[in-house]
PDB file of C-alpha atoms in Angstrom:
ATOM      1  CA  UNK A   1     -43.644   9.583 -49.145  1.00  0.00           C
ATOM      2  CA  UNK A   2     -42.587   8.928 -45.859  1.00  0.00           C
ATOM      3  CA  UNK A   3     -40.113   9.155 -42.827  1.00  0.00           C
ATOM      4  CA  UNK A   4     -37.632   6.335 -42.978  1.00  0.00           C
ATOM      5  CA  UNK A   5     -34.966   5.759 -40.147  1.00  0.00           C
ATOM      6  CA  UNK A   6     -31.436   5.151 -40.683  1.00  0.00           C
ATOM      7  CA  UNK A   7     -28.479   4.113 -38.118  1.00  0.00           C
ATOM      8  CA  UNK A   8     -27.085   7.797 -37.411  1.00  0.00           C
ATOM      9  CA  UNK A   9     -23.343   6.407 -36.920  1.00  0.00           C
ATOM     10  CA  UNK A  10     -23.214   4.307 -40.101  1.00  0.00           C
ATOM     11  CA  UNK A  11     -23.021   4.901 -43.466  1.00  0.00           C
ATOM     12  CA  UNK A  12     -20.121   7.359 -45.228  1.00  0.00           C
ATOM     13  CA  UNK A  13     -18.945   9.670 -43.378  1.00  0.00           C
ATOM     14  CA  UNK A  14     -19.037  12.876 -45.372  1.00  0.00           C
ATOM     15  CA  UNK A  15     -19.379  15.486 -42.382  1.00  0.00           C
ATOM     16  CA  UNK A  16     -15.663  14.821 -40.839  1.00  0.00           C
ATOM     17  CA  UNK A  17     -15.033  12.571 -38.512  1.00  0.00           C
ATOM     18  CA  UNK A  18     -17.826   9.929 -36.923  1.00  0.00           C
ATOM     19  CA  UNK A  19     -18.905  10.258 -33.053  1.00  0.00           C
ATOM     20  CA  UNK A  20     -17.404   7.294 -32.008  1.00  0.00           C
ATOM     21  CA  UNK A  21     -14.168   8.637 -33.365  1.00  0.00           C
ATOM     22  CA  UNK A  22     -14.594  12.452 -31.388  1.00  0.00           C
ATOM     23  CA  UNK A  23     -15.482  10.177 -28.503  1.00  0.00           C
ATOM     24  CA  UNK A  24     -12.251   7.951 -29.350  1.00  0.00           C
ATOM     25  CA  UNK A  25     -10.143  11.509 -29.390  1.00  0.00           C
ATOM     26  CA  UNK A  26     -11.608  13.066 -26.246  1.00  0.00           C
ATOM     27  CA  UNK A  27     -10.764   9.635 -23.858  1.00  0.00           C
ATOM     28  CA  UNK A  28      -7.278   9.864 -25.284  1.00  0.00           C
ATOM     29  CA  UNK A  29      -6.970  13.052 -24.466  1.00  0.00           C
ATOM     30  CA  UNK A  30      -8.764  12.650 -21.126  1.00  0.00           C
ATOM     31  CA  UNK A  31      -6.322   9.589 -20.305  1.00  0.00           C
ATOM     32  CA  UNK A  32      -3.183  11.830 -21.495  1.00  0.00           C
ATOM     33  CA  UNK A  33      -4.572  14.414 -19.263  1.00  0.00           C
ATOM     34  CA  UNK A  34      -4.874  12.039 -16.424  1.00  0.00           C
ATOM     35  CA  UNK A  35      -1.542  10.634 -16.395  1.00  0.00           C
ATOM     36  CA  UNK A  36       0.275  13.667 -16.634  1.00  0.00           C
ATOM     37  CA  UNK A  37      -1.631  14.974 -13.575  1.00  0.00           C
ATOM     38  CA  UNK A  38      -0.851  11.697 -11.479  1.00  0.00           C
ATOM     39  CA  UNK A  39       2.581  12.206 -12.270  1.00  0.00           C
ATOM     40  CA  UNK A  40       2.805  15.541 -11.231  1.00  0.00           C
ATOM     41  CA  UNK A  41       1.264  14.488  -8.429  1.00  0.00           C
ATOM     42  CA  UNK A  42       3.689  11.353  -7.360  1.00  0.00           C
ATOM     43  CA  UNK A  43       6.578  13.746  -8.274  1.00  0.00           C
ATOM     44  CA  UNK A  44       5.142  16.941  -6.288  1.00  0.00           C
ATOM     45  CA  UNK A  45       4.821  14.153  -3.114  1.00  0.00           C
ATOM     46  CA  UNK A  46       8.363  12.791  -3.612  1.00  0.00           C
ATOM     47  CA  UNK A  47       9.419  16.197  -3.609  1.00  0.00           C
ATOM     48  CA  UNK A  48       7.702  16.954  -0.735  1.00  0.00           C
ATOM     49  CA  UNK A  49       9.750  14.200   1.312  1.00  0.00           C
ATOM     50  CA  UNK A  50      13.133  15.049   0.188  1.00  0.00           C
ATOM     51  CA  UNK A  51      11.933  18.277   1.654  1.00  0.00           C
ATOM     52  CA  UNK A  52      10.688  17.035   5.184  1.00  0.00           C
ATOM     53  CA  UNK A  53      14.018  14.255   5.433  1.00  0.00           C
ATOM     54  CA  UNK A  54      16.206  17.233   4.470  1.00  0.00           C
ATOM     55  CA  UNK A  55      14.556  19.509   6.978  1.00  0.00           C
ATOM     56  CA  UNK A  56      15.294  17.097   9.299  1.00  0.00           C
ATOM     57  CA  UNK A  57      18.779  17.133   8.625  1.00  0.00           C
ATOM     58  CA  UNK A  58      19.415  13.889   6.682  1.00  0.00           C
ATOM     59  CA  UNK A  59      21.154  13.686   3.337  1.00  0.00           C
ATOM     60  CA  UNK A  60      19.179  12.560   0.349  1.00  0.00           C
ATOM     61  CA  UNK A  61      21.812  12.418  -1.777  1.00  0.00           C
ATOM     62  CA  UNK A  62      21.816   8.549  -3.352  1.00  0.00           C
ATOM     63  CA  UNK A  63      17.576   8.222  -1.961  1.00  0.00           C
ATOM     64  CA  UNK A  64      15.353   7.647  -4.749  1.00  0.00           C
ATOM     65  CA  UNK A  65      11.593   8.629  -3.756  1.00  0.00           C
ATOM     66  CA  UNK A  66       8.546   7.575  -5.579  1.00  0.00           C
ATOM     67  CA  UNK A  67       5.125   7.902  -4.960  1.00  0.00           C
ATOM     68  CA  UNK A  68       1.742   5.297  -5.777  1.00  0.00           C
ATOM     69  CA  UNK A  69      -1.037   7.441  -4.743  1.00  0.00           C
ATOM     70  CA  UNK A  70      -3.574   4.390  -5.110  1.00  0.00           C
ATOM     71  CA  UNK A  71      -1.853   2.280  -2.352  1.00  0.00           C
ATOM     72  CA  UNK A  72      -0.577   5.535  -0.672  1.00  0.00           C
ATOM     73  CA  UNK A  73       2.638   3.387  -1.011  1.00  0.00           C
ATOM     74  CA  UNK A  74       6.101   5.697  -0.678  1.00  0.00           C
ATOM     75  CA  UNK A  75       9.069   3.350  -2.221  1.00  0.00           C
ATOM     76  CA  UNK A  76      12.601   4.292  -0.822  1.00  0.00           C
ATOM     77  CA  UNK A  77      15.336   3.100  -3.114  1.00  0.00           C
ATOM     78  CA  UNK A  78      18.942   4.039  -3.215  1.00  0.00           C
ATOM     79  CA  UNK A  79      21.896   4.044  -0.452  1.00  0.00           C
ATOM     80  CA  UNK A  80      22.545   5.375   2.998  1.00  0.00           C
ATOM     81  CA  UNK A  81      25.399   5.724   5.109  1.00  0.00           C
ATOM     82  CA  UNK A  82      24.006   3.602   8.234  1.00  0.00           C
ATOM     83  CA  UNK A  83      21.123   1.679   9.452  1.00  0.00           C
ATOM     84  CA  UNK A  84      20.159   4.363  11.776  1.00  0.00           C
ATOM     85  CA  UNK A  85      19.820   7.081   9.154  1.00  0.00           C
ATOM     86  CA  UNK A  86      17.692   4.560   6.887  1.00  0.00           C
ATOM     87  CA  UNK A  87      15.352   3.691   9.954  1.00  0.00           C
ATOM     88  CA  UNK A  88      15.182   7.553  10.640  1.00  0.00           C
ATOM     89  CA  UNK A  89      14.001   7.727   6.937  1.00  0.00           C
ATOM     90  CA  UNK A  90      11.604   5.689   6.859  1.00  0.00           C
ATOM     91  CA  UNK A  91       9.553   6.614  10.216  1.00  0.00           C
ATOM     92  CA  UNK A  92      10.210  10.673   8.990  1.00  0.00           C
ATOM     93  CA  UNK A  93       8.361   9.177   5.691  1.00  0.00           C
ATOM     94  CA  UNK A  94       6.094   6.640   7.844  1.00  0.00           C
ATOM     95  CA  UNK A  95       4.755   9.252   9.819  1.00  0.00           C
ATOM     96  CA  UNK A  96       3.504  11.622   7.362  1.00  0.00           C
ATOM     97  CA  UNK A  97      -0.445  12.236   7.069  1.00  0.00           C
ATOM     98  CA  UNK A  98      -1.508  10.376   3.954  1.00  0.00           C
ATOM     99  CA  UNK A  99       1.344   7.608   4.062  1.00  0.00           C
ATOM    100  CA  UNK A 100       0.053   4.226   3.885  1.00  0.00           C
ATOM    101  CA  UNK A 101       3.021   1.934   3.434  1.00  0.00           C
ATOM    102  CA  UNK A 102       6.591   2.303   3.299  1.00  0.00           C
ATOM    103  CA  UNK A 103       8.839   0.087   0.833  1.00  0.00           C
ATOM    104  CA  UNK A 104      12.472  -0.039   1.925  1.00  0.00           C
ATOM    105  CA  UNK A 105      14.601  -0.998  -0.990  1.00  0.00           C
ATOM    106  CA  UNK A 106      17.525   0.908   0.618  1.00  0.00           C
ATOM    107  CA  UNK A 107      21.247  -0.740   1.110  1.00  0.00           C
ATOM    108  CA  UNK A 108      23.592   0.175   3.618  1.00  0.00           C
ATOM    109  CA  UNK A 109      26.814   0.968   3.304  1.00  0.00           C
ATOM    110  CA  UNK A 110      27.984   0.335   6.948  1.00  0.00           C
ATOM    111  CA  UNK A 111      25.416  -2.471   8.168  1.00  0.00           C
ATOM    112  CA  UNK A 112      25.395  -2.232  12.167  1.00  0.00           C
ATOM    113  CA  UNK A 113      22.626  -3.769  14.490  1.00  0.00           C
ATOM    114  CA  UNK A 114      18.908  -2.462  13.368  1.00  0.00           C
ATOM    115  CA  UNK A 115      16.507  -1.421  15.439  1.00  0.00           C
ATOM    116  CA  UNK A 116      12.601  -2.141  15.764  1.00  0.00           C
ATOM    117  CA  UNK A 117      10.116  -0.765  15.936  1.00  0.00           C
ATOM    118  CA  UNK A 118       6.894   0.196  17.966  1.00  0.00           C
ATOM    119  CA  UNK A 119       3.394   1.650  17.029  1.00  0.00           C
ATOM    120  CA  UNK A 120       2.144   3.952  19.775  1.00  0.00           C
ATOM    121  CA  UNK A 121      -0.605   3.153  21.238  1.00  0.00           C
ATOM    122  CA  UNK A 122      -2.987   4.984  23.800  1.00  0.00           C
ATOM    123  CA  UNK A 123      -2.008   5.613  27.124  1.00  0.00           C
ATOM    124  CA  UNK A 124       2.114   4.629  25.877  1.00  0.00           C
ATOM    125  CA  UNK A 125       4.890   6.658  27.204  1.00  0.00           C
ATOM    126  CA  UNK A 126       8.421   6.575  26.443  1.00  0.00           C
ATOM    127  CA  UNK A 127       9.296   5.463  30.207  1.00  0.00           C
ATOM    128  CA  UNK A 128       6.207   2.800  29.751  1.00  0.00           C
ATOM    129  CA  UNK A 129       7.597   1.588  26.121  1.00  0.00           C
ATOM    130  CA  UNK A 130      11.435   1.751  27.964  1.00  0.00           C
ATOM    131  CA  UNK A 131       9.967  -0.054  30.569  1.00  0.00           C
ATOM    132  CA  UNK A 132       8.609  -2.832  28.392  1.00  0.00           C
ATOM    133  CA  UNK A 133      11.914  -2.970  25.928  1.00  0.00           C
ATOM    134  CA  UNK A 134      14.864  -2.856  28.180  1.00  0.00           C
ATOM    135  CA  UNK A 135      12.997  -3.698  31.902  1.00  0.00           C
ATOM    136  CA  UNK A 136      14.126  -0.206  32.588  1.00  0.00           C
ATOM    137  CA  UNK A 137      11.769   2.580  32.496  1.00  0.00           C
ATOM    138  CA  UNK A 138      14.558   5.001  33.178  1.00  0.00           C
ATOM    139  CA  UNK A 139      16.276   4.004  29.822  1.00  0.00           C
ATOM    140  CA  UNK A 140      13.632   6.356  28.204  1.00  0.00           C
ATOM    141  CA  UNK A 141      16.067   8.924  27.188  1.00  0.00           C
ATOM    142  CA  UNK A 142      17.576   5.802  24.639  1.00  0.00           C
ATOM    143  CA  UNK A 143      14.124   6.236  22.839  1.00  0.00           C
ATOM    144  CA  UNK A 144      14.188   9.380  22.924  1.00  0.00           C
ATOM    145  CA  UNK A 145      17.457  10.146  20.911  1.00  0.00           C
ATOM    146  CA  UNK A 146      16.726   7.569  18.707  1.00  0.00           C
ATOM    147  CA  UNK A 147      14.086   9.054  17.302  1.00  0.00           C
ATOM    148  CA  UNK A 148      15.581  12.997  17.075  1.00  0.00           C
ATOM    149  CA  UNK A 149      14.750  14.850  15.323  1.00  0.00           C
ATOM    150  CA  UNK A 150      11.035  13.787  14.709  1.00  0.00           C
ATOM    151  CA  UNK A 151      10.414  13.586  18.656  1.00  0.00           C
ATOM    152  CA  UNK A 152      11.507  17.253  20.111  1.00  0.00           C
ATOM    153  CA  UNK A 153       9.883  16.896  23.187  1.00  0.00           C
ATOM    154  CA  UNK A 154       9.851  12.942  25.479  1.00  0.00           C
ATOM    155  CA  UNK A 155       6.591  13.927  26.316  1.00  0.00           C
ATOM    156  CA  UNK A 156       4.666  14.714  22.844  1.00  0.00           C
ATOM    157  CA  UNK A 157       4.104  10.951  21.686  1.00  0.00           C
ATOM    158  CA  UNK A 158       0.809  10.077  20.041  1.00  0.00           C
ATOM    159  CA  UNK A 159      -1.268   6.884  19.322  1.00  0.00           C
ATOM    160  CA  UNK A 160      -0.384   5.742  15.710  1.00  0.00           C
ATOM    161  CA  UNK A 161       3.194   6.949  15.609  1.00  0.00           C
ATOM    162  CA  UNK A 162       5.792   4.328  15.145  1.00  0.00           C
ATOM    163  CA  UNK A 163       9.009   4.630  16.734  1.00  0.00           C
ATOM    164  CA  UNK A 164      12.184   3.452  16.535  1.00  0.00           C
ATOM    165  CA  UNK A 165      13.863   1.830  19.212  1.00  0.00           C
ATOM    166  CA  UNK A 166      17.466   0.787  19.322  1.00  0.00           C
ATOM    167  CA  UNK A 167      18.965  -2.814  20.832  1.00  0.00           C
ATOM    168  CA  UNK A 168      19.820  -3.098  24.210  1.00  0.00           C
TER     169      UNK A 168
END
């Protein structure tokens, strides 16, 4: 007589199914869980900038929004009217909390001139950035409307927010 010691997780399996198998079932299920809750996250964030754009008055009709939380990467696909509005897009999507990187895949349907654009920086002002631009620091008003409706006062600028700024 004796104890004698066996491998628990070989042999037949008589008792249902073996742990490795339970443990097999529950990451699938753990994985399907996961996905589904990433993409009800991307889709809850692309939802959430249709929103904002819209709110800002711009058309999102033909804009394709998608979300990769990992990079914090916002991909912008479809067609807008001008170069203006998609520039306008992408700093309304730019500038939101949590938004690493933009990816501009959009086409326009009436090119004109584009724009570029400037990161704020500490002790920048519109006349200072207009100033800089255009050798004109009175030309801030230009900055300004280019960048309505996200900017509702010439004054309330803030380090980190890129801006778009129109040619000459």
């Amino acid at each position: 007589m004796g104890i004698f010691d066996f491998v628990k997780s070989a042999g037949a399996s008589i008792f249902g199914s073996s742990a490795e198998e339970k443990q097999a079932e529950a990451d699938a299920q753990a994985k399907a869980n996961y996905e589904a809750m990433m993409a009800d996250r991307k889709a809850a964030v692309a939802q959430a900038l249709r929103t904002a754009i819209e709110a800002h008055g711009f058309s999102t009709d033909g804009v394709d929004i998608s979300f990769d939380p990992p990079d914090a990467r916002v991909t912008l696909s479809g067609s807008v009217d001008t170069n203006e509005t998609r520039e306008k897009i992408i700093l309304l999507v730019g500038n939101v909390e949590g938004v690493a990187q933009v990816d501009d895949q959009l086409t326009v349907e009436n090119p004109e001139p584009e724009a570029t654009f400037h990161t704020v920086v500490r002790g920048d002002t519109l006349s200072k950035i207009a100033k800089a631009v255009y050798g004109d620091p009175m030309k801030y008003p230009v900055i300004f409307e280019a960048n309505k409706p996200m900017l509702k006062d010439p004054d309330l600028i803030y380090p980190g927010q890129v801006l778009r700024i129109p040619p000459a």
